[in-house]
Short mmCIF file of C-alpha atoms and ligand atoms in Angstrom, two decimals:
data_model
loop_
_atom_site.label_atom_id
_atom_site.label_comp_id
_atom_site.label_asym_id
_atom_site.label_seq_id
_atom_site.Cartn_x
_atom_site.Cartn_y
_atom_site.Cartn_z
CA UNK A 1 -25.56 -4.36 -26.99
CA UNK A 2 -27.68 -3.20 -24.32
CA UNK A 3 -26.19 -1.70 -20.72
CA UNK A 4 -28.03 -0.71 -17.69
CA UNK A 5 -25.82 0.71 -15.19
CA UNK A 6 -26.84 1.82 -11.83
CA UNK A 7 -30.38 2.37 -12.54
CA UNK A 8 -32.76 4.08 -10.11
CA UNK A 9 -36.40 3.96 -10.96
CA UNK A 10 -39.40 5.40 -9.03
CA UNK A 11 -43.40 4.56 -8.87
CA UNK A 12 -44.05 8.97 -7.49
CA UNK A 13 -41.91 8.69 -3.83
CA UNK A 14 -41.36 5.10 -3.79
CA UNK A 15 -38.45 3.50 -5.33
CA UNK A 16 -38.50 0.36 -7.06
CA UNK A 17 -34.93 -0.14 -8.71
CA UNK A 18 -31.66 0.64 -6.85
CA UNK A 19 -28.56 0.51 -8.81
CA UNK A 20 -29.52 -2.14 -11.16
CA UNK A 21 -26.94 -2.72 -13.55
CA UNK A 22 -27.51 -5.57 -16.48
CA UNK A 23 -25.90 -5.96 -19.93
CA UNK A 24 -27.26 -8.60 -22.72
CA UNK A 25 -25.00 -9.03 -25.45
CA UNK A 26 -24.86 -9.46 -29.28
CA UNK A 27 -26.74 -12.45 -30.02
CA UNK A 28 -27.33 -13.84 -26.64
CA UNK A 29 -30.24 -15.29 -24.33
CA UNK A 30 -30.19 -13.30 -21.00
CA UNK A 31 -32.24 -13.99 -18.16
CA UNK A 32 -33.65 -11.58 -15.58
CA UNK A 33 -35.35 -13.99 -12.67
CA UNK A 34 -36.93 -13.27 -9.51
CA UNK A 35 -40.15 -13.89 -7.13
CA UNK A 36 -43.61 -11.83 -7.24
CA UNK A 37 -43.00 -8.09 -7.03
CA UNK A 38 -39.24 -7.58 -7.00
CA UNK A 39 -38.98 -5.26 -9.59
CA UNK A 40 -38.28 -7.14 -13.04
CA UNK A 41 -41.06 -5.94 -15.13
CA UNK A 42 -40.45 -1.90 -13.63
CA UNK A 43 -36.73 -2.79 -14.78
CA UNK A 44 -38.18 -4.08 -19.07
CA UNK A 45 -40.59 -0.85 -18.55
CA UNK A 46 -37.41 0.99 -18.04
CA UNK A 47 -35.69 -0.18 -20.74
CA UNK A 48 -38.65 0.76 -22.90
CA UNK A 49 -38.95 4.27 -21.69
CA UNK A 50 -42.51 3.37 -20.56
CA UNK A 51 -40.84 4.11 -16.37
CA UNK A 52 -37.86 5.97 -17.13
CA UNK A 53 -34.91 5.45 -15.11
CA UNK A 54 -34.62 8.08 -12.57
CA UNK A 55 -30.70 8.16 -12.39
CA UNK A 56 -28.28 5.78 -13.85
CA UNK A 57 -27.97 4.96 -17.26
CA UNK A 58 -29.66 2.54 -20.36
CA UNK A 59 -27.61 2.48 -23.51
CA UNK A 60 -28.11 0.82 -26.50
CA UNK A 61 -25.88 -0.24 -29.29
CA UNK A 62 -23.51 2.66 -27.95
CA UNK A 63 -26.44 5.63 -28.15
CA UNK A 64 -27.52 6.75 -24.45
CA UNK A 65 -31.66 5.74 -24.44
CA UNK A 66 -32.29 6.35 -20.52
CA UNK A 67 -35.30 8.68 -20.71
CA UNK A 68 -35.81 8.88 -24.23
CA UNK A 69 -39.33 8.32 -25.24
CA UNK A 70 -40.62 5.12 -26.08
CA UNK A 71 -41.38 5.41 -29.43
CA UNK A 72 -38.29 6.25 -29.85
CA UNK A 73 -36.34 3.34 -28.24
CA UNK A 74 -38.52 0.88 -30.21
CA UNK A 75 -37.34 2.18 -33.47
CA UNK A 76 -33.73 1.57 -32.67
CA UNK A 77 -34.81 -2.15 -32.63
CA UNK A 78 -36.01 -2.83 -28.96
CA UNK A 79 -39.33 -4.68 -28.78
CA UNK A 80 -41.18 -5.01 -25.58
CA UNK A 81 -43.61 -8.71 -25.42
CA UNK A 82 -45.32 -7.41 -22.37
CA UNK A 83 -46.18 -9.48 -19.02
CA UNK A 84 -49.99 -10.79 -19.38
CA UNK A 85 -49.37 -11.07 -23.42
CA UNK A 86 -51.91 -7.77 -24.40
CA UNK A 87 -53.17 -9.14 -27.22
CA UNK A 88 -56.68 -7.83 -28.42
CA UNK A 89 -59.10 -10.06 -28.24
CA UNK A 90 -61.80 -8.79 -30.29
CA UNK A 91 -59.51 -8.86 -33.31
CA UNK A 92 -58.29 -11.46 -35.75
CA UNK A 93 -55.08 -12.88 -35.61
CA UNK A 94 -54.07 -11.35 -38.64
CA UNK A 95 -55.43 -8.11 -37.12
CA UNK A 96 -53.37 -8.76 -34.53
CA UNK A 97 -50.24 -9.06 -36.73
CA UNK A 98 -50.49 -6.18 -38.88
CA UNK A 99 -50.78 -3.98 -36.43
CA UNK A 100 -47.35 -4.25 -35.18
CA UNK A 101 -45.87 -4.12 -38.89
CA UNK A 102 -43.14 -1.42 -39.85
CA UNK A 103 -43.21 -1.99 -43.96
CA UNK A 104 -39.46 -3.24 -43.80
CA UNK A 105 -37.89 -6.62 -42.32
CA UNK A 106 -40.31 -9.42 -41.24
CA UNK A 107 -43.61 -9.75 -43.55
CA UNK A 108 -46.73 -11.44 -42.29
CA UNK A 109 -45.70 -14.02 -44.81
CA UNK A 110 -42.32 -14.95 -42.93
CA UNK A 111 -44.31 -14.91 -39.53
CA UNK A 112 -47.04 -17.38 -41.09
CA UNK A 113 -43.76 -19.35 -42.26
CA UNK A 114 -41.92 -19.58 -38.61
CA UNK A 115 -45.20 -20.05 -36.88
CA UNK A 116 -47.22 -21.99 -39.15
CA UNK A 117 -50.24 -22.36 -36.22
CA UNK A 118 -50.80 -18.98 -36.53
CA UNK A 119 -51.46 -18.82 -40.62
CA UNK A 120 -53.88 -21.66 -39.44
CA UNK A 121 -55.76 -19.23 -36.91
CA UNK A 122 -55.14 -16.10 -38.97
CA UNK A 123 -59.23 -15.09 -39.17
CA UNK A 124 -59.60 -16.70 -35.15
CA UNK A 125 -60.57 -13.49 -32.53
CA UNK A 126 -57.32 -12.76 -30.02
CA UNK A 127 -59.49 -14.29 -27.34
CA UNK A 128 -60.36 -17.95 -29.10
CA UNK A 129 -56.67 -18.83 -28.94
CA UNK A 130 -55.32 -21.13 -26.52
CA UNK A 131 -52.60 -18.92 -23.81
CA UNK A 132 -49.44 -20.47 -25.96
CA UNK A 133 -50.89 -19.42 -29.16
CA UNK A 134 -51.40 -16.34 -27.40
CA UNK A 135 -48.09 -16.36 -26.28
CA UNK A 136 -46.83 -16.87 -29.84
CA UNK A 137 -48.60 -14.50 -31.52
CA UNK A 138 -47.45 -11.98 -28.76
CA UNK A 139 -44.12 -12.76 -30.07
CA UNK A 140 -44.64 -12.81 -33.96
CA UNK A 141 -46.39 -9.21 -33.53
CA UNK A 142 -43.09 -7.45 -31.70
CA UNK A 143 -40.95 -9.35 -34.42
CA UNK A 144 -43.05 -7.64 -37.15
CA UNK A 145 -41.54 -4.51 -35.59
CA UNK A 146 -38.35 -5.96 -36.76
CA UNK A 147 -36.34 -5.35 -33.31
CA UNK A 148 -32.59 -6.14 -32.61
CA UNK A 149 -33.28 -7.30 -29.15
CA UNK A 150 -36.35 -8.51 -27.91
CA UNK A 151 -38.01 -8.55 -24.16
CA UNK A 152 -40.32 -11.20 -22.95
CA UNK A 153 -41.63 -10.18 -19.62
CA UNK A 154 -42.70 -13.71 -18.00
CA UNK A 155 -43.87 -15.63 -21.35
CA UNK A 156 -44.68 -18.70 -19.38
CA UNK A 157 -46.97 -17.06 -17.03
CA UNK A 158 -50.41 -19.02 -16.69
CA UNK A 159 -49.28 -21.56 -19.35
CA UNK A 160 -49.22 -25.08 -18.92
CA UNK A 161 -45.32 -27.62 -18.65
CA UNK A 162 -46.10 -28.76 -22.02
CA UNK A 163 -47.00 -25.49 -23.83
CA UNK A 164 -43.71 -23.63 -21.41
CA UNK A 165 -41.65 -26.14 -22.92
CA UNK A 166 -42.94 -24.76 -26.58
CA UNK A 167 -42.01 -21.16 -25.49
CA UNK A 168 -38.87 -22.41 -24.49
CA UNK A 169 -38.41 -23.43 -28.11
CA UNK A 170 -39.53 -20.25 -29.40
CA UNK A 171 -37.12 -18.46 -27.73
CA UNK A 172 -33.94 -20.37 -29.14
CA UNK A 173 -35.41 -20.21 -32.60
CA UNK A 174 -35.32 -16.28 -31.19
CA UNK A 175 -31.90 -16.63 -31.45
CA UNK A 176 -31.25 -18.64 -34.34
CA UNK A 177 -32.88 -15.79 -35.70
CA UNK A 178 -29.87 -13.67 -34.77
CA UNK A 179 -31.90 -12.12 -32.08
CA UNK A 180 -30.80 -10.84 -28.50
CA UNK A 181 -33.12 -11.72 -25.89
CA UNK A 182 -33.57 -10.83 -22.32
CA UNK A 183 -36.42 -13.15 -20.89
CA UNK A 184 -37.93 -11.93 -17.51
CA UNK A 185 -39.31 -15.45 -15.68
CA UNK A 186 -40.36 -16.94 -12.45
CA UNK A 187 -40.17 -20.56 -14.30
CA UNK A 188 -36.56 -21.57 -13.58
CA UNK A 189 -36.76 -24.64 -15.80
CA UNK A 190 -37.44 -22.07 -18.62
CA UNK A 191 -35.05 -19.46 -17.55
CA UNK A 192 -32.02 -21.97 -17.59
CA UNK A 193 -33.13 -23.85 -20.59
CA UNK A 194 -32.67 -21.02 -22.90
CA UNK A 195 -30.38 -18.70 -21.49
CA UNK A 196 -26.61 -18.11 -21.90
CA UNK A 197 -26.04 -16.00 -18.60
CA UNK A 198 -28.58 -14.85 -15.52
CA UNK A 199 -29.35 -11.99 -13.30
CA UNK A 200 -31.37 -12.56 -10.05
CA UNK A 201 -33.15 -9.76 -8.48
CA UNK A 202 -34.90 -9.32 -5.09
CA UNK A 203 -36.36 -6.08 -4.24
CA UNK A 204 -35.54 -3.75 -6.87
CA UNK A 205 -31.24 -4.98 -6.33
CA UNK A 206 -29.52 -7.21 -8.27
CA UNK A 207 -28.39 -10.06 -6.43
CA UNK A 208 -26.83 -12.59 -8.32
CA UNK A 209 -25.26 -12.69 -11.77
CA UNK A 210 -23.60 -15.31 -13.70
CA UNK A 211 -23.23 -17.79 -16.63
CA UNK A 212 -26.73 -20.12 -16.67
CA UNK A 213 -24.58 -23.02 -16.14
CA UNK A 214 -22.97 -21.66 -12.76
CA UNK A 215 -26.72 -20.24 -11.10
CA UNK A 216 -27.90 -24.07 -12.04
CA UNK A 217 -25.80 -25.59 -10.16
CA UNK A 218 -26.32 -23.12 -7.03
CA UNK A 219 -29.07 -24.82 -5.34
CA UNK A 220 -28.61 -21.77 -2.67
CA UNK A 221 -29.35 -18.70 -4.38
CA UNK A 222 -32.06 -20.41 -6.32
CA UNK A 223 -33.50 -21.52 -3.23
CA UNK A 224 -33.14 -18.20 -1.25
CA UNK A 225 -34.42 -16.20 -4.08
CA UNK A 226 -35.92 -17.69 -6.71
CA UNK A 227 -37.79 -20.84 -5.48
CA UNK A 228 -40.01 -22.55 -7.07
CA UNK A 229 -42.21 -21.77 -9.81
CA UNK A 230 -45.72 -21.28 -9.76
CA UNK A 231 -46.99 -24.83 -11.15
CA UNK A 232 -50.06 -25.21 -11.32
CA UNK A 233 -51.16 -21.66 -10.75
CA UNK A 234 -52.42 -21.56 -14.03
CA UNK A 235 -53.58 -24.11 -16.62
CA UNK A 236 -53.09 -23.57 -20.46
N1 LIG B 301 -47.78 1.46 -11.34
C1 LIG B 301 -47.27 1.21 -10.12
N2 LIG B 301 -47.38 2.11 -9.12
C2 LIG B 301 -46.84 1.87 -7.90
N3 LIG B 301 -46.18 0.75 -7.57
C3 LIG B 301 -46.03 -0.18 -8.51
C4 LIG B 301 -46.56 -0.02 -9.84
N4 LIG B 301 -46.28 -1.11 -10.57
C5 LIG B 301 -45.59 -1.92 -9.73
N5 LIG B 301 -45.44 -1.38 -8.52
C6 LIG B 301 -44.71 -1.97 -7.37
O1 LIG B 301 -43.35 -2.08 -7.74
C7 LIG B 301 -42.79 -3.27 -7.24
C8 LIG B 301 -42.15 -4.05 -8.38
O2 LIG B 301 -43.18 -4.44 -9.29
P1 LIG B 301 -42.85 -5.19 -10.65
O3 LIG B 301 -44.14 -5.24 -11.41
O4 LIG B 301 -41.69 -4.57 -11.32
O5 LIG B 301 -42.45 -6.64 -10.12
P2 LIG B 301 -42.24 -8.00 -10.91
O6 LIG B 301 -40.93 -8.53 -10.43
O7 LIG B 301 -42.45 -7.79 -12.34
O8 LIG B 301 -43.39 -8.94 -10.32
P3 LIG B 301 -44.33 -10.05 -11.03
O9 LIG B 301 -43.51 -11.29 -11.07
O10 LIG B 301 -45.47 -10.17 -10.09
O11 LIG B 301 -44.71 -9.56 -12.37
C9 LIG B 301 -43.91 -4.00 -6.52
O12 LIG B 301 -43.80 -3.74 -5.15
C10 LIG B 301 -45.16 -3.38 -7.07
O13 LIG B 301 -46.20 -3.39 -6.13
MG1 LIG B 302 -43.79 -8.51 -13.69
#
């Protein structure tokens, strides 16, 4: 469904991404893991058209996106939940919602019906939500764009085990959905508790790649690249 073969992308002289190459199929929960600063949320912005891919190439459902503009790429059905969530705070909930909304697919009303927390908080400000509700409503507004495939860039960032554990459900239901996912992470319980297959990257290069199963039971390459996730950096 979606194919990134040897992509090169740039920040002005420096590069960032060399020869990443990544596919996430029809209905599956891909993973994209990898420490501080290796290049996973350059290689969603990529994908989005928001850093396009210097050389190498992004297709999607068969039609050849590298470099087309963003606006563009999200109306095929890509949808972008970016790192740090980007909510607004000084708007409602249901502010927050409608913004997102393209008059066909998802309503508000479905979104109020698979998150039912959020039809509770619909007149709350962005910023008087707890970091999972932000996380969720984060979510529900890129599925009012009614995407194909969706990208979380590091949902479980700053939340607490519990609440992770409650993205981690959100995700599947993703799929259930009929979604494709490709969920960017540092949390390794998270990562392989959803996903179907996983890429590890380290410094812009793909490193590892391989069914969830198989990189769980490879206590080396989690170890050399991965480690451990940042508990207790941040509390809910
Ligand atoms: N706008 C920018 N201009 C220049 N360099 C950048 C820019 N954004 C990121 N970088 C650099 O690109 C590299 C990859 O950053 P990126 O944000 O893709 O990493 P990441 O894997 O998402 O990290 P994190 O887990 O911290 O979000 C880093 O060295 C970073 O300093
Ligand atoms: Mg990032």
């Amino acid at each position: 469904m979606l194919e990134l073969a040897g992509v090169d992308t740039y920040y002005g002289q420096t590069q960032i991404l060399r020869k990443v190459s990544l596919s996430v199929e029809e209905g599956k929960i891909v993973t994209l893991l990898g420490r501080n600063g290796m290049g996973k949320t350059t290689t969603v912005r990529s994908i989005m058209g928001l850093t396009p891919a210097r050389a190498g190439s992004i297709t999607f459902e068969g039609q050849d996106i590298t470099r087309q503009k963003h606006f563009r790429i999200a109306r095929l059905g890509l949808a972008l939940v970016p790192q740090g969530r980007q909510i607004f705070a000084s708007l409602s909930v249901r502010e927050n919602l409608t913004m997102g909304m393209r008059g066909k697919g998802f309503s508000l009303e479905d979104i109020y019906e698979y998150f039912p927390i959020l039809r509770e908080r619909a007149k709350h400000r962005g910023n008087q939500l707890s970091g999972g509700e932000q996380q969720m409503l984060a979510i529900a507004r890129a599925l009012l764009a009614n995407p194909k495939l969706i990208l979380l860039d590091e949902p479980s960032e700053g939340l607490a085990p519990r609440i992770v554990e409650e993205v981690g459900r959100i995700v599947l239901r993703l799929k259930e959905m009929g979604l494709s996912v490709l969920v960017v992470e540092q949390n390794v319980s998270l990562a392989l508790g959803v996903s179907d297959y996983a890429y590890v990257m380290h410094r812009g290069e793909i490193v590892y790649r391989g069914a969830t199963a198989e990189l769980a039971r490879n206590d080396a390459v989690q170890a050399e690249y991965i480690g451990v996730s940042r508990l207790g950096r941040g509390e809910d």
